[in-house]
Tab-separated table of C-alpha atoms in Angstrom:
chain	number	residue	atom	x	y	z
A	1	MET	CA	23.355	-9.873	-4.279
A	2	ILE	CA	19.702	-8.794	-3.968
A	3	ARG	CA	19.328	-5.606	-1.925
A	4	VAL	CA	16.132	-5.726	0.178
A	5	LEU	CA	14.369	-2.954	2.102
A	6	VAL	CA	11.647	-3.941	4.591
A	7	GLN	CA	8.885	-1.570	5.683
A	8	HIS	CA	6.298	-2.747	8.190
A	9	ASP	CA	4.482	-0.947	11.010
A	10	GLN	CA	4.817	-3.813	13.496
A	11	CYS	CA	8.124	-4.089	15.332
A	12	LEU	CA	7.868	-7.871	15.733
A	13	TRP	CA	7.436	-8.378	11.988
A	14	ARG	CA	10.337	-6.060	11.170
A	15	THR	CA	12.611	-7.784	13.696
A	16	ALA	CA	11.714	-11.267	12.451
A	17	LEU	CA	12.223	-10.304	8.809
A	18	ARG	CA	15.480	-8.524	9.596
A	19	ARG	CA	16.923	-11.534	11.404
A	20	GLY	CA	15.728	-14.011	8.809
A	21	LEU	CA	16.852	-12.062	5.750
A	22	SER	CA	20.200	-11.048	7.266
A	23	GLY	CA	21.319	-14.667	7.337
A	24	GLU	CA	20.097	-15.540	3.845
A	25	GLN	CA	22.732	-16.172	1.189
A	26	GLY	CA	22.407	-13.955	-1.871
A	27	ILE	CA	20.298	-11.353	-0.043
A	28	ALA	CA	21.486	-8.165	1.643
A	29	LEU	CA	19.013	-6.477	3.999
A	30	ILE	CA	19.896	-2.815	3.604
A	31	ASP	CA	17.402	-1.390	6.115
A	32	ASP	CA	14.029	-1.822	7.795
A	33	THR	CA	11.738	1.103	8.509
A	34	ASP	CA	8.372	1.707	10.166
A	35	ARG	CA	5.326	3.595	8.901
A	36	ASP	CA	6.825	6.961	9.891
A	37	GLU	CA	9.161	7.049	6.888
A	38	ASP	CA	7.642	7.566	3.455
A	39	PRO	CA	8.344	4.416	1.385
A	40	LEU	CA	9.227	6.433	-1.704
A	41	ALA	CA	11.724	8.581	0.203
A	42	ALA	CA	13.268	5.490	1.808
A	43	ALA	CA	13.515	3.647	-1.517
A	44	LEU	CA	15.034	6.636	-3.299
A	45	ARG	CA	17.572	6.999	-0.497
A	46	LEU	CA	18.551	3.317	-0.288
A	47	GLN	CA	17.953	2.081	-3.869
A	48	PRO	CA	16.826	-1.489	-3.045
A	49	ASP	CA	16.193	-4.212	-5.622
A	50	VAL	CA	13.105	-5.333	-3.695
A	51	LEU	CA	10.902	-3.460	-1.234
A	52	VAL	CA	9.043	-5.827	1.111
A	53	HIS	CA	6.045	-3.889	2.381
A	54	ASP	CA	2.859	-4.224	4.411
A	55	THR	CA	-0.056	-3.880	1.957
A	56	GLY	CA	-2.170	-1.919	4.430
A	57	LEU	CA	0.376	0.910	4.417
A	58	LEU	CA	0.704	1.245	0.657
A	59	PRO	CA	-2.309	2.596	-1.273
A	60	PRO	CA	-2.365	2.049	-5.069
A	61	GLU	CA	-1.220	5.578	-5.947
A	62	ARG	CA	1.869	5.216	-3.729
A	63	ALA	CA	2.683	1.843	-5.289
A	64	GLU	CA	2.381	3.415	-8.741
A	65	ALA	CA	4.648	6.278	-7.692
A	66	LEU	CA	7.242	3.787	-6.425
A	67	CYS	CA	7.188	1.819	-9.675
A	68	ALA	CA	7.483	5.012	-11.742
A	69	ALA	CA	10.311	6.506	-9.675
A	70	LEU	CA	12.357	3.309	-9.372
A	71	PRO	CA	11.906	1.281	-12.578
A	72	GLU	CA	14.531	-1.292	-11.547
A	73	MET	CA	12.912	-2.021	-8.179
A	74	SER	CA	10.250	-4.641	-7.443
A	75	VAL	CA	7.735	-4.482	-4.595
A	76	LEU	CA	6.594	-7.503	-2.592
A	77	LEU	CA	3.403	-6.797	-0.656
A	78	LEU	CA	2.580	-8.854	2.433
A	79	VAL	CA	-1.178	-9.354	2.698
A	80	ASP	CA	-3.104	-10.228	5.847
A	81	PRO	CA	-5.195	-13.266	4.751
A	82	THR	CA	-8.202	-11.894	6.645
A	83	ARG	CA	-8.099	-8.686	4.591
A	84	THR	CA	-7.817	-9.943	1.025
A	85	ALA	CA	-11.321	-8.599	0.343
A	86	GLY	CA	-9.891	-5.105	0.588
A	87	LEU	CA	-7.426	-5.598	-2.248
A	88	SER	CA	-8.128	-3.444	-5.259
A	89	GLU	CA	-7.731	-4.078	-8.959
A	90	ASP	CA	-5.650	-0.878	-9.036
A	91	LEU	CA	-2.942	-2.663	-7.042
A	92	THR	CA	-3.007	-6.028	-8.788
A	93	ARG	CA	-2.694	-4.483	-12.246
A	94	LEU	CA	0.868	-3.520	-11.226
A	95	VAL	CA	1.903	-7.190	-11.513
A	96	PRO	CA	4.677	-8.302	-12.258
A	97	ARG	CA	6.494	-5.226	-10.885
A	98	VAL	CA	4.506	-5.766	-7.695
A	99	GLY	CA	4.133	-9.206	-6.130
A	100	PHE	CA	1.626	-10.382	-3.537
A	101	MET	CA	1.862	-13.065	-0.880
A	102	THR	CA	-0.148	-13.712	2.258
A	103	THR	CA	1.405	-13.579	5.692
A	104	GLU	CA	0.479	-17.270	6.026
A	105	ALA	CA	3.322	-18.118	3.623
A	106	THR	CA	6.506	-19.740	4.896
A	107	PHE	CA	9.836	-17.959	5.147
A	108	GLU	CA	11.129	-20.185	2.332
A	109	GLN	CA	8.269	-18.977	0.130
A	110	LEU	CA	9.194	-15.380	0.955
A	111	ILE	CA	12.791	-15.969	-0.164
A	112	ASP	CA	11.576	-17.687	-3.335
A	113	ALA	CA	9.224	-14.762	-4.054
A	114	ILE	CA	12.065	-12.240	-3.692
A	115	HIS	CA	14.201	-14.187	-6.173
A	116	ARG	CA	11.323	-14.634	-8.617
A	117	LEU	CA	10.450	-10.936	-8.532
A	118	THR	CA	14.013	-9.936	-9.371
A	119	ASP	CA	13.857	-12.384	-12.301
A	120	GLY	CA	10.745	-10.614	-13.595
A	121	GLU	CA	8.329	-13.424	-12.757
A	122	VAL	CA	4.747	-13.000	-11.587
A	123	VAL	CA	4.319	-13.480	-7.827
A	124	ILE	CA	0.710	-13.568	-6.648
A	125	ASP	CA	-1.050	-15.930	-4.274
A	126	GLY	CA	-4.160	-17.574	-5.751
A	127	SER	CA	-6.470	-16.356	-2.982
A	128	ILE	CA	-5.233	-12.800	-3.510
A	129	ALA	CA	-5.823	-12.962	-7.264
A	130	LEU	CA	-9.372	-14.239	-6.667
A	131	ALA	CA	-10.091	-11.503	-4.107
A	132	ALA	CA	-8.846	-8.827	-6.512
A	133	MET	CA	-11.115	-10.128	-9.287
A	134	ARG	CA	-14.104	-9.973	-6.939
A	135	ALA	CA	-13.230	-6.530	-5.561
A	136	ARG	CA	-15.533	-3.611	-6.258
A	137	ARG	CA	-14.137	-1.218	-8.822
A	138	ASN	CA	-12.973	2.019	-7.226
A	139	PRO	CA	-15.532	4.726	-8.110
A	140	LEU	CA	-13.629	7.524	-6.365
A	141	THR	CA	-11.470	10.101	-8.109
A	142	LYS	CA	-7.925	10.742	-6.916
A	143	ARG	CA	-9.024	13.931	-5.119
A	144	GLU	CA	-11.929	12.154	-3.426
A	145	ARG	CA	-9.541	9.457	-2.199
A	146	GLU	CA	-7.131	12.107	-0.895
A	147	VAL	CA	-9.902	13.922	0.965
A	148	LEU	CA	-11.214	10.684	2.516
A	149	SER	CA	-7.695	9.690	3.550
A	150	HIS	CA	-7.345	12.957	5.443
A	151	VAL	CA	-10.774	12.480	7.034
A	152	GLY	CA	-9.472	9.142	8.295
A	153	THR	CA	-6.716	10.942	10.195
A	154	GLY	CA	-9.285	13.077	12.019
A	155	ALA	CA	-8.632	16.266	10.038
A	156	THR	CA	-11.450	18.799	9.807
A	157	THR	CA	-12.827	20.075	6.507
A	158	ARG	CA	-10.939	23.357	6.958
A	159	GLU	CA	-7.680	21.534	7.749
A	160	ILE	CA	-8.084	19.337	4.673
A	161	ALA	CA	-8.706	22.427	2.543
A	162	GLU	CA	-5.487	23.992	3.821
A	163	LEU	CA	-3.486	20.779	3.308
A	164	LEU	CA	-4.691	20.345	-0.281
A	165	PHE	CA	-4.777	24.070	-1.148
A	166	LEU	CA	-8.509	23.927	-1.853
A	167	ARG	CA	-11.526	25.980	-0.832
A	168	VAL	CA	-13.591	24.606	2.057
A	169	GLU	CA	-16.633	24.388	-0.244
A	170	THR	CA	-14.617	22.318	-2.740
A	171	VAL	CA	-13.592	19.871	-0.015
A	172	ARG	CA	-17.237	19.578	1.054
A	173	ASN	CA	-18.191	18.769	-2.543
A	174	TYR	CA	-15.519	16.054	-2.748
A	175	LEU	CA	-16.758	14.599	0.534
A	176	SER	CA	-20.374	14.668	-0.611
A	177	ASN	CA	-19.430	12.907	-3.856
A	178	ALA	CA	-17.398	10.279	-1.993
A	179	ILE	CA	-20.261	9.610	0.444
A	180	HIS	CA	-22.729	9.251	-2.430
A	181	LYS	CA	-20.486	7.038	-4.595
A	182	SER	CA	-19.611	4.706	-1.731
A	183	GLY	CA	-23.217	4.418	-0.546
A	184	ALA	CA	-22.187	5.644	2.907
A	185	ARG	CA	-24.316	7.371	5.549
A	186	SER	CA	-21.608	9.777	6.709
A	187	ARG	CA	-18.034	10.813	6.051
A	188	ILE	CA	-16.755	8.359	8.697
A	189	ASP	CA	-18.806	5.574	7.141
A	190	ALA	CA	-17.355	6.510	3.723
A	191	VAL	CA	-13.832	6.204	5.136
A	192	ARG	CA	-14.658	2.774	6.561
A	193	ILE	CA	-16.169	1.537	3.285
A	194	ALA	CA	-13.273	2.905	1.240
A	195	GLN	CA	-10.675	1.306	3.527
A	196	GLU	CA	-12.406	-2.064	3.545
A	197	ALA	CA	-12.692	-1.979	-0.250
A	198	GLY	CA	-9.017	-1.038	-0.629
A	199	TRP	CA	-9.808	2.302	-2.280
A	200	ILE	CA	-7.719	4.312	0.201
């Protein structure tokens, strides 16, 4: 029996996946969660064989942390076909532990992907692989990505400094570097560019 955990921020998606997977032979849906629960905490608590997750909610560093913390678990990322340009090489290098399929796939293809992942096979849609090859390499350091992620939530420089236990001047330097490296005009523009490129 393959134990599956679903995490998606849209209630309709979660409901549809829950109902579909619950009736599938050989698969046990152990839970479905929204974006409010950290995927690593949920996976550690429930110990699934496969985590089915919305790509937009799982940055590369979180996917890496999941793979490191749960070496027996596979991750299947659902990709909006209109956002494949934002996929990063950092994510796709996690194949075959992480699989990728577009939300245009059929339910039968989803079931097949879950089985193939648990068998250690590579699961990646051709359009996703092509988009990842064309993606701009991430020029940002881990700290710069963290700072930009917090900017995206509306946090001020001082709030970010407190959250990351840094000096305000250090946060400003990270922001300046991120703006320069991304070719942005402002911190908000840098967040937009980084999100569209799949860097954060």
